[in-house]
Short mmCIF file of C-alpha atoms in Angstrom, two decimals:
data_model
loop_
_atom_site.label_atom_id
_atom_site.label_comp_id
_atom_site.label_asym_id
_atom_site.label_seq_id
_atom_site.Cartn_x
_atom_site.Cartn_y
_atom_site.Cartn_z
CA ASP T 26 4.49 -16.01 6.75
CA VAL T 27 3.27 -12.72 8.14
CA LYS T 28 -0.46 -12.70 8.68
CA VAL T 29 -2.42 -9.45 8.83
CA THR T 30 -6.09 -9.99 9.53
CA GLN T 31 -8.82 -7.39 9.18
CA SER T 32 -11.96 -8.18 11.11
CA SER T 33 -14.44 -7.74 8.25
CA ARG T 34 -14.24 -8.00 4.50
CA TYR T 35 -17.48 -6.13 3.90
CA LEU T 36 -19.28 -3.76 6.23
CA VAL T 37 -22.43 -1.66 5.85
CA LYS T 38 -23.10 1.06 8.42
CA ARG T 39 -25.54 3.91 8.80
CA THR T 40 -24.65 7.59 8.78
CA GLY T 41 -23.77 8.77 12.28
CA GLU T 42 -22.83 5.35 13.61
CA LYS T 43 -19.55 4.78 15.42
CA VAL T 44 -17.55 2.27 13.41
CA PHE T 45 -14.59 0.16 14.49
CA LEU T 46 -12.27 -1.48 11.97
CA GLU T 47 -9.90 -3.95 13.57
CA CYS T 48 -6.53 -5.16 12.38
CA VAL T 49 -4.46 -7.89 14.00
CA GLN T 50 -0.95 -9.04 13.06
CA ASP T 51 0.89 -12.11 14.28
CA MET T 52 4.54 -11.18 13.67
CA ASP T 53 5.32 -8.70 16.46
CA HIS T 54 5.83 -5.84 13.99
CA GLU T 55 6.35 -2.40 15.49
CA ASN T 56 4.78 -0.33 12.74
CA MET T 57 1.13 -0.49 11.76
CA PHE T 58 -0.77 1.62 9.25
CA TRP T 59 -4.28 2.38 8.08
CA TYR T 60 -4.88 3.42 4.46
CA ARG T 61 -7.99 4.11 2.49
CA GLN T 62 -8.15 3.25 -1.20
CA ASP T 63 -10.39 5.09 -3.63
CA PRO T 64 -10.57 4.77 -7.43
CA GLY T 65 -8.26 7.23 -9.13
CA LEU T 66 -6.69 8.30 -5.84
CA GLY T 67 -4.59 5.28 -4.94
CA LEU T 68 -3.85 4.56 -1.28
CA ARG T 69 -3.82 7.43 1.17
CA LEU T 70 -2.45 7.16 4.69
CA ILE T 71 -4.92 7.88 7.48
CA TYR T 72 -2.95 7.09 10.64
CA PHE T 73 0.07 5.05 11.65
CA SER T 74 1.65 3.79 14.85
CA TYR T 75 5.28 3.09 15.75
CA ASP T 76 4.54 1.30 19.00
CA VAL T 77 1.88 0.58 21.58
CA LYS T 78 -0.06 3.71 22.52
CA MET T 79 1.90 5.70 19.93
CA LYS T 80 0.07 7.19 16.96
CA GLU T 81 0.70 9.76 14.30
CA LYS T 82 -1.57 11.42 11.77
CA GLY T 83 -1.14 10.54 8.16
CA ASP T 84 -2.25 12.57 5.18
CA ILE T 85 -6.03 12.37 5.69
CA PRO T 86 -6.80 11.92 9.43
CA GLU T 87 -9.94 14.07 9.54
CA GLY T 88 -12.96 12.13 10.75
CA TYR T 89 -10.88 9.22 12.02
CA SER T 90 -9.10 8.19 15.19
CA VAL T 91 -7.05 5.12 16.12
CA SER T 92 -6.24 2.96 19.09
CA ARG T 93 -3.29 0.70 19.76
CA GLU T 94 -3.53 -0.78 23.24
CA LYS T 95 -1.64 -3.96 22.33
CA LYS T 96 1.22 -4.36 19.89
CA GLU T 97 -0.63 -6.80 17.67
CA ARG T 98 -3.85 -4.84 17.30
CA PHE T 99 -4.48 -1.51 15.58
CA SER T 100 -8.02 -0.18 15.42
CA LEU T 101 -9.42 2.50 13.14
CA ILE T 102 -12.41 4.38 14.53
CA LEU T 103 -14.94 6.42 12.63
CA GLU T 104 -16.54 8.49 15.40
CA SER T 105 -19.59 9.42 13.32
CA ALA T 106 -19.63 7.69 9.96
CA SER T 107 -20.48 9.78 6.91
CA THR T 108 -21.18 8.78 3.32
CA ASN T 109 -17.86 10.26 2.14
CA GLN T 110 -16.12 7.63 4.26
CA THR T 111 -17.45 4.88 2.01
CA SER T 112 -14.22 3.32 0.80
CA MET T 113 -11.84 0.38 0.92
CA TYR T 114 -9.72 0.35 4.07
CA LEU T 115 -6.37 -1.43 4.15
CA CYS T 116 -4.27 -2.21 7.19
CA ALA T 117 -0.52 -2.80 6.86
CA THR T 118 2.37 -3.71 9.13
CA ARG T 119 6.12 -3.37 8.84
CA GLN T 120 9.23 -4.17 10.85
CA GLY T 121 12.39 -2.13 10.41
CA LYS T 122 13.40 -1.59 6.80
CA ALA T 123 11.45 -4.54 5.46
CA GLU T 124 8.53 -4.19 3.12
CA ALA T 125 4.98 -3.63 4.34
CA PHE T 126 2.49 -6.50 4.59
CA PHE T 127 -1.18 -5.87 4.01
CA GLY T 128 -4.48 -7.25 5.23
CA GLN T 129 -7.17 -8.30 2.79
CA GLY T 130 -9.05 -5.01 3.04
CA THR T 131 -12.45 -3.97 4.40
CA ARG T 132 -14.93 -2.51 1.98
CA LEU T 133 -17.03 -0.12 4.06
CA THR T 134 -20.29 1.30 2.78
CA VAL T 135 -21.98 4.09 4.76
CA VAL T 136 -25.64 4.56 3.89
CA ALA M 28 6.75 16.11 0.73
CA GLN M 29 7.41 13.06 -1.36
CA THR M 30 5.12 12.38 -4.28
CA VAL M 31 4.72 9.36 -6.52
CA THR M 32 3.24 9.72 -10.00
CA GLN M 33 1.77 7.01 -12.16
CA SER M 34 0.45 8.86 -15.17
CA GLN M 35 -1.14 5.96 -17.06
CA PRO M 36 -4.41 4.74 -15.49
CA GLU M 37 -4.69 1.65 -17.71
CA MET M 38 -2.58 -0.54 -19.94
CA SER M 39 -3.14 -3.70 -21.91
CA VAL M 40 -0.69 -6.37 -23.04
CA GLN M 41 -0.93 -9.50 -25.14
CA GLU M 42 -0.21 -12.74 -23.32
CA ALA M 43 3.50 -13.70 -23.60
CA GLU M 44 4.48 -10.14 -24.56
CA THR M 45 6.42 -7.61 -22.50
CA VAL M 46 4.94 -4.53 -20.88
CA THR M 47 6.49 -1.62 -18.98
CA LEU M 48 4.65 0.32 -16.28
CA SER M 49 5.94 3.82 -15.58
CA CYS M 50 6.47 5.58 -12.27
CA THR M 51 8.20 8.81 -11.31
CA TYR M 52 8.75 10.22 -7.87
CA ASP M 53 9.94 13.38 -6.23
CA THR M 54 12.15 13.51 -3.15
CA SER M 55 15.01 15.45 -1.64
CA GLU M 56 16.28 12.43 0.29
CA SER M 57 19.29 10.39 -0.77
CA ASP M 58 18.41 7.23 1.14
CA TYR M 59 15.06 5.68 0.25
CA TYR M 60 13.26 2.58 -0.97
CA LEU M 61 10.99 2.01 -3.94
CA PHE M 62 8.41 -0.73 -4.34
CA TRP M 63 5.96 -2.16 -6.82
CA TYR M 64 2.87 -3.79 -5.33
CA LYS M 65 0.28 -5.88 -7.17
CA GLN M 66 -3.39 -5.92 -6.19
CA PRO M 67 -5.41 -8.64 -7.95
CA PRO M 68 -9.22 -8.78 -7.80
CA SER M 69 -8.93 -10.58 -4.45
CA ARG M 70 -7.72 -7.17 -3.10
CA GLN M 71 -4.70 -8.68 -1.36
CA MET M 72 -1.71 -6.37 -1.87
CA ILE M 73 1.36 -8.38 -2.82
CA LEU M 74 4.91 -7.09 -3.02
CA VAL M 75 6.30 -7.61 -6.53
CA ILE M 76 9.74 -6.06 -6.23
CA ARG M 77 11.75 -3.58 -4.17
CA GLN M 78 14.74 -1.37 -4.91
CA GLU M 79 17.09 0.34 -2.47
CA ALA M 80 18.20 3.72 -3.77
CA TYR M 81 21.84 3.17 -2.82
CA LYS M 82 22.03 0.09 -5.04
CA GLN M 83 22.93 0.87 -8.64
CA GLN M 84 21.95 -2.55 -9.88
CA ASN M 85 18.34 -2.87 -11.01
CA ALA M 86 16.28 -5.36 -8.99
CA THR M 87 14.96 -8.49 -10.70
CA GLU M 88 12.47 -11.11 -9.54
CA ASN M 89 11.87 -13.82 -12.14
CA ARG M 90 9.79 -12.20 -14.94
CA PHE M 91 9.69 -8.84 -13.16
CA SER M 92 12.48 -6.29 -13.36
CA VAL M 93 12.85 -2.58 -12.79
CA ASN M 94 14.58 0.23 -14.59
CA PHE M 95 15.73 2.51 -11.79
CA GLN M 96 17.02 5.88 -12.99
CA LYS M 97 17.96 7.75 -9.83
CA ALA M 98 18.94 11.03 -11.46
CA ALA M 99 15.70 11.13 -13.43
CA LYS M 100 13.70 9.88 -10.40
CA SER M 101 12.13 7.20 -12.50
CA PHE M 102 11.23 3.65 -11.44
CA SER M 103 9.53 1.59 -14.12
CA LEU M 104 8.43 -2.04 -13.88
CA LYS M 105 8.97 -4.44 -16.77
CA ILE M 106 6.90 -7.61 -16.93
CA SER M 107 8.26 -10.16 -19.38
CA ASP M 108 6.32 -13.08 -20.85
CA SER M 109 3.04 -11.67 -19.52
CA GLN M 110 0.60 -14.19 -18.11
CA LEU M 111 -3.15 -14.00 -17.52
CA GLY M 112 -2.48 -14.03 -13.79
CA ASP M 113 -0.55 -10.76 -14.11
CA ALA M 114 -3.82 -8.90 -14.69
CA ALA M 115 -4.22 -6.66 -11.66
CA MET M 116 -3.79 -3.17 -10.36
CA TYR M 117 -0.14 -2.19 -9.84
CA PHE M 118 1.00 0.46 -7.39
CA CYS M 119 4.36 2.17 -7.24
CA ALA M 120 5.38 3.21 -3.72
CA TYR M 121 8.12 5.21 -2.02
CA ARG M 122 9.50 5.10 1.49
CA GLY M 123 12.19 7.41 2.83
CA GLY M 124 15.12 6.02 4.77
CA ALA M 125 14.31 7.88 7.97
CA ASN M 126 10.57 7.87 7.49
CA SER M 127 8.42 4.82 7.89
CA LYS M 128 5.52 6.19 5.85
CA LEU M 129 4.85 4.51 2.52
CA THR M 130 3.60 6.88 -0.19
CA PHE M 131 1.70 5.35 -3.10
CA GLY M 132 0.96 6.39 -6.64
CA LYS M 133 -2.59 6.27 -7.95
CA GLY M 134 -2.09 2.86 -9.51
CA ILE M 135 -2.42 1.40 -12.99
CA THR M 136 -4.83 -1.29 -14.11
CA LEU M 137 -3.12 -3.88 -16.27
CA SER M 138 -5.18 -6.21 -18.43
CA VAL M 139 -3.73 -9.22 -20.25
CA ARG M 140 -5.30 -10.30 -23.54
CA PRO M 141 -5.30 -14.05 -24.24
#
C-alpha cells in the first residue's frame, strides 16, 4: 500500500511565524501535490512537483513556497503565517496515470 | 480552465436505500479522467471510483457505480444499499490526460439515517 505521511495532524502557530509542513511518501512517486481544504470551497491546489527540484504553482500559491530536495519529501512553507492561512492542508502523490493518494491532513491554526 | 461543479452541499439517505450524488464538469479536452473521493471524519481521502473518458462503459465498484454522460459532461455517483459507514464528504474530481493537476468540486456532505 502507498503510504503518504504528513508530519503533524494538528498545528498551532503564531502570526508571522515561518511554518513548515512536511510530507513523505514511500512509493517513489514522481508527482506530489499540496492542497488546502476549506468549508464550501473544496480542495484547492497550492503547488505541485513533477520531480526533484521541480515545482509549479497551482491555483492559490500566494503566501506559500515549496521545497523538494528528495523525491520522497515535499515541504510546504508559509514564510510568514497569517490568520487567513488557517486551514486543512492535504498532501497527495501520484505516479503516471494512476489515482492520487492522500496523507491524513494537517489542520493548521494561525493565531 | 477545467471546472468541476457539485451543486448540492448536503444530502441525506435512509440506510439500505439508494442515493445519487451529482457532478458536472467543463473541459475542452477529449482525454481525461474523473474520480469520486470519499472523506470520512478521519479526514483520510479515499478513492471510491474512477472513470476514463474514452471508456463508454460506466465504472462500478461493488455498491458504487457512476453514470457518465460525456456529451452532457455529467458524472454522477450512485450508492446502492447505503450503509452507516457511507456517511462522509464526497468529492468529484477531474484530471486531464496531459495535465497532472487534479481539480476538485466543492464536495457534498452525505448523511445516512439509521
